[in-house]
mmCIF file of C-alpha atoms in Angstrom:
data_model
loop_
_atom_site.group_PDB
_atom_site.id
_atom_site.type_symbol
_atom_site.label_atom_id
_atom_site.label_comp_id
_atom_site.label_asym_id
_atom_site.label_seq_id
_atom_site.Cartn_x
_atom_site.Cartn_y
_atom_site.Cartn_z
ATOM 1 C CA MET A 1 287.304 12.904 20.853
ATOM 2 C CA LYS A 2 285.080 10.131 22.491
ATOM 3 C CA ILE A 3 287.990 8.993 24.150
ATOM 4 C CA ARG A 4 289.715 11.848 25.416
ATOM 5 C CA ALA A 5 286.124 13.135 26.907
ATOM 6 C CA LEU A 6 286.034 9.757 28.769
ATOM 7 C CA ALA A 7 290.091 10.040 29.738
ATOM 8 C CA VAL A 8 289.258 13.281 31.368
ATOM 9 C CA THR A 9 286.381 11.958 32.982
ATOM 10 C CA ALA A 10 288.636 9.279 34.548
ATOM 11 C CA LEU A 11 290.518 11.750 35.372
ATOM 12 C CA LEU A 12 287.930 13.575 37.315
ATOM 13 C CA ALA A 13 287.421 10.359 39.828
ATOM 14 C CA ALA A 14 289.475 7.508 40.689
ATOM 15 C CA SER A 15 286.346 4.833 40.401
ATOM 16 C CA LEU A 16 283.726 5.290 37.919
ATOM 17 C CA VAL A 17 279.769 3.875 38.435
ATOM 18 C CA ALA A 18 279.194 1.636 35.346
ATOM 19 C CA CYS A 19 276.282 3.757 33.851
ATOM 20 C CA SER A 20 273.147 1.706 32.762
ATOM 21 C CA GLY A 21 273.741 -0.023 28.947
ATOM 22 C CA GLY A 22 271.038 0.825 26.142
ATOM 23 C CA GLN A 23 267.761 2.905 26.676
ATOM 24 C CA GLU A 24 264.613 2.799 25.543
ATOM 25 C CA PRO A 25 263.117 5.837 23.043
ATOM 26 C CA ASP A 26 259.987 6.991 25.176
ATOM 27 C CA ALA A 27 257.918 8.758 21.420
ATOM 28 C CA LYS A 28 257.103 7.258 18.778
ATOM 29 C CA ALA A 29 257.185 8.251 14.741
ATOM 30 C CA PRO A 30 255.193 10.703 13.974
ATOM 31 C CA SER A 31 252.070 9.075 11.877
ATOM 32 C CA GLY A 32 252.488 8.267 8.687
ATOM 33 C CA LYS A 33 254.493 5.279 7.060
ATOM 34 C CA PRO A 34 257.187 5.017 10.450
ATOM 35 C CA SER A 35 260.455 3.708 9.425
ATOM 36 C CA PRO A 36 262.757 1.579 12.106
ATOM 37 C CA ALA A 37 265.115 4.241 12.032
ATOM 38 C CA ALA A 38 262.563 7.125 13.069
ATOM 39 C CA SER A 39 260.829 5.442 15.682
ATOM 40 C CA LYS A 40 264.675 4.629 16.863
ATOM 41 C CA LEU A 41 265.285 7.997 16.928
ATOM 42 C CA SER A 42 262.589 9.919 18.847
ATOM 43 C CA ALA A 43 263.002 12.852 21.099
ATOM 44 C CA LEU A 44 266.089 13.099 23.180
ATOM 45 C CA ALA A 45 264.979 15.186 25.908
ATOM 46 C CA PRO A 46 262.341 12.936 27.533
ATOM 47 C CA ALA A 47 264.777 10.493 28.567
ATOM 48 C CA TRP A 48 267.838 13.143 28.897
ATOM 49 C CA GLN A 49 266.558 15.589 30.910
ATOM 50 C CA PRO A 50 266.147 13.196 34.101
ATOM 51 C CA LYS A 51 269.028 11.640 33.813
ATOM 52 C CA LEU A 52 270.562 15.036 33.396
ATOM 53 C CA ASP A 53 268.546 16.350 36.643
ATOM 54 C CA ALA A 54 269.664 12.986 38.146
ATOM 55 C CA ALA A 55 273.531 13.709 37.386
ATOM 56 C CA THR A 56 273.351 17.124 38.713
ATOM 57 C CA GLU A 57 271.124 17.113 41.537
ATOM 58 C CA GLY A 58 273.129 19.030 45.009
ATOM 59 C CA ALA A 59 276.011 19.228 42.184
ATOM 60 C CA ALA A 60 276.360 22.654 42.929
ATOM 61 C CA ALA A 61 276.359 22.804 46.616
ATOM 62 C CA THR A 62 278.980 19.835 46.589
ATOM 63 C CA CYS A 63 281.013 21.930 44.139
ATOM 64 C CA GLN A 64 281.059 25.055 46.803
ATOM 65 C CA THR A 65 284.309 23.205 47.597
ATOM 66 C CA PRO A 66 286.307 22.973 43.631
ATOM 67 C CA SER A 67 289.212 20.604 44.851
ATOM 68 C CA SER A 68 286.854 18.366 47.064
ATOM 69 C CA LYS A 69 287.102 14.592 46.571
ATOM 70 C CA ALA A 70 282.814 14.894 46.277
ATOM 71 C CA CYS A 71 282.960 17.708 44.050
ATOM 72 C CA ALA A 72 285.256 15.806 41.139
ATOM 73 C CA GLU A 73 283.019 12.665 41.678
ATOM 74 C CA ALA A 74 280.102 15.029 41.158
ATOM 75 C CA LEU A 75 281.485 16.429 38.134
ATOM 76 C CA THR A 76 282.509 12.554 36.391
ATOM 77 C CA GLU A 77 278.599 11.651 37.306
ATOM 78 C CA ILE A 78 277.168 14.814 35.378
ATOM 79 C CA MET A 79 279.877 14.290 32.909
ATOM 80 C CA ILE A 80 279.178 10.651 31.878
ATOM 81 C CA VAL A 81 276.029 11.627 31.288
ATOM 82 C CA VAL A 82 276.882 14.142 28.725
ATOM 83 C CA ASN A 83 279.058 11.799 27.211
ATOM 84 C CA GLU A 84 276.278 9.403 26.537
ATOM 85 C CA LEU A 85 273.799 11.748 25.384
ATOM 86 C CA GLU A 86 277.063 13.272 22.896
ATOM 87 C CA SER A 87 277.286 9.126 21.574
ATOM 88 C CA GLU A 88 273.076 9.054 21.439
ATOM 89 C CA ILE A 89 273.281 12.502 19.042
ATOM 90 C CA GLU A 90 275.759 11.605 17.080
ATOM 91 C CA ALA A 91 273.331 8.187 16.185
ATOM 92 C CA PRO A 92 273.496 7.552 12.329
ATOM 93 C CA GLY A 93 270.302 9.184 11.125
ATOM 94 C CA ARG A 94 269.980 11.632 13.890
ATOM 95 C CA GLY A 95 269.476 15.196 12.758
ATOM 96 C CA PRO A 96 271.290 18.166 13.770
ATOM 97 C CA TYR A 97 271.281 19.261 17.404
ATOM 98 C CA ARG A 98 273.901 22.435 16.891
ATOM 99 C CA GLU A 99 272.839 23.941 20.083
ATOM 100 C CA SER A 100 273.175 21.109 22.820
ATOM 101 C CA THR A 101 276.868 19.670 20.846
ATOM 102 C CA LYS A 102 278.054 23.811 21.067
ATOM 103 C CA GLN A 103 276.668 23.228 24.903
ATOM 104 C CA ILE A 104 278.360 19.717 25.212
ATOM 105 C CA ALA A 105 281.265 21.426 24.329
ATOM 106 C CA LYS A 106 281.474 24.062 26.407
ATOM 107 C CA MET A 107 280.851 22.102 29.000
ATOM 108 C CA GLN A 108 283.797 19.391 28.180
ATOM 109 C CA ALA A 109 286.058 22.375 27.934
ATOM 110 C CA ALA A 110 285.175 23.164 31.714
ATOM 111 C CA THR A 111 286.418 19.281 32.003
ATOM 112 C CA ASP A 112 289.554 19.964 30.116
ATOM 113 C CA LYS A 113 290.380 22.862 32.811
ATOM 114 C CA TYR A 114 289.619 21.182 35.557
ATOM 115 C CA VAL A 115 291.661 18.576 35.133
ATOM 116 C CA ASP A 116 294.885 20.432 33.767
ATOM 117 C CA GLU A 117 294.474 23.018 36.200
ATOM 118 C CA GLY A 118 294.413 20.203 39.073
ATOM 119 C CA CYS A 119 291.956 21.751 40.471
ATOM 120 C CA GLN A 120 291.234 18.439 42.869
ATOM 121 C CA GLY A 121 292.703 17.995 45.679
ATOM 122 C CA ASP A 122 294.451 21.256 45.184
ATOM 123 C CA PRO A 123 293.367 24.254 48.741
ATOM 124 C CA ALA A 124 294.027 26.858 45.944
ATOM 125 C CA ALA A 125 291.147 25.600 43.703
ATOM 126 C CA ASP A 126 288.721 26.718 46.421
ATOM 127 C CA ASP A 127 289.623 30.245 45.884
ATOM 128 C CA PRO A 128 287.102 32.429 44.583
ATOM 129 C CA ASN A 129 288.713 33.694 41.852
ATOM 130 C CA SER A 130 290.299 30.601 40.904
ATOM 131 C CA ASP A 131 290.114 29.751 37.331
ATOM 132 C CA CYS A 132 288.735 25.940 38.919
ATOM 133 C CA TRP A 133 285.230 27.593 39.336
ATOM 134 C CA GLY A 134 285.277 27.226 35.540
ATOM 135 C CA ILE A 135 283.612 23.947 36.940
ATOM 136 C CA SER A 136 279.858 26.121 36.936
ATOM 137 C CA ALA A 137 279.810 25.555 33.290
ATOM 138 C CA ILE A 138 279.744 22.199 34.206
ATOM 139 C CA THR A 139 276.971 21.887 37.341
ATOM 140 C CA VAL A 140 274.636 25.000 35.666
ATOM 141 C CA GLY A 141 275.625 23.640 32.411
ATOM 142 C CA ALA A 142 273.228 20.486 32.544
ATOM 143 C CA ALA A 143 270.012 22.296 33.360
ATOM 144 C CA THR A 144 271.253 24.682 30.208
ATOM 145 C CA LEU A 145 272.047 21.474 27.986
ATOM 146 C CA GLY A 146 268.132 20.289 29.216
ATOM 147 C CA MET A 147 266.841 23.269 27.749
ATOM 148 C CA THR A 148 269.108 23.018 24.287
ATOM 149 C CA LEU A 149 268.074 19.586 23.850
ATOM 150 C CA ILE A 150 264.202 20.763 23.448
ATOM 151 C CA THR A 151 265.366 23.627 21.455
ATOM 152 C CA ASP A 152 266.382 21.040 19.142
ATOM 153 C CA ASP A 153 264.220 18.302 19.413
ATOM 154 C CA LEU A 154 261.652 21.020 18.390
ATOM 155 C CA SER A 155 263.764 21.940 14.823
ATOM 156 C CA GLN A 156 263.638 17.924 14.129
ATOM 157 C CA PRO A 157 262.312 17.618 10.858
ATOM 158 C CA LYS A 158 259.109 15.602 11.260
#
């Protein structure tokens, strides 16, 4: 699934900018006997919300023209962050992030549809009745993902 997601992301734009490597956890393990795994697997929202916000800044406005290269690049930037977040969610020892995982799946499905419909470069994609307008599941979906991360963080075992 990760290979498919990366392949779709690569198709959205001709050139991708490499994202930074690993990330440092922001939160400390709860008091008591913190294990190395517990301190490594801190809440995700504090670290990932700023990344999602940065990736989506201006994307909704840019994607008022779904056929544009700028829109494809904005969608690519968002999905790079989302795919990296998915990898973090799937880290061994991390509790379930059910709602976030569902939201990521919706965003990946919208990405697949954008690619399958050939939206980039197709002037018909800009028609408001076009299936290409499903990209709002990506541009707006990133904000929803930020909220589901908070909810899932709160539901993690302490």
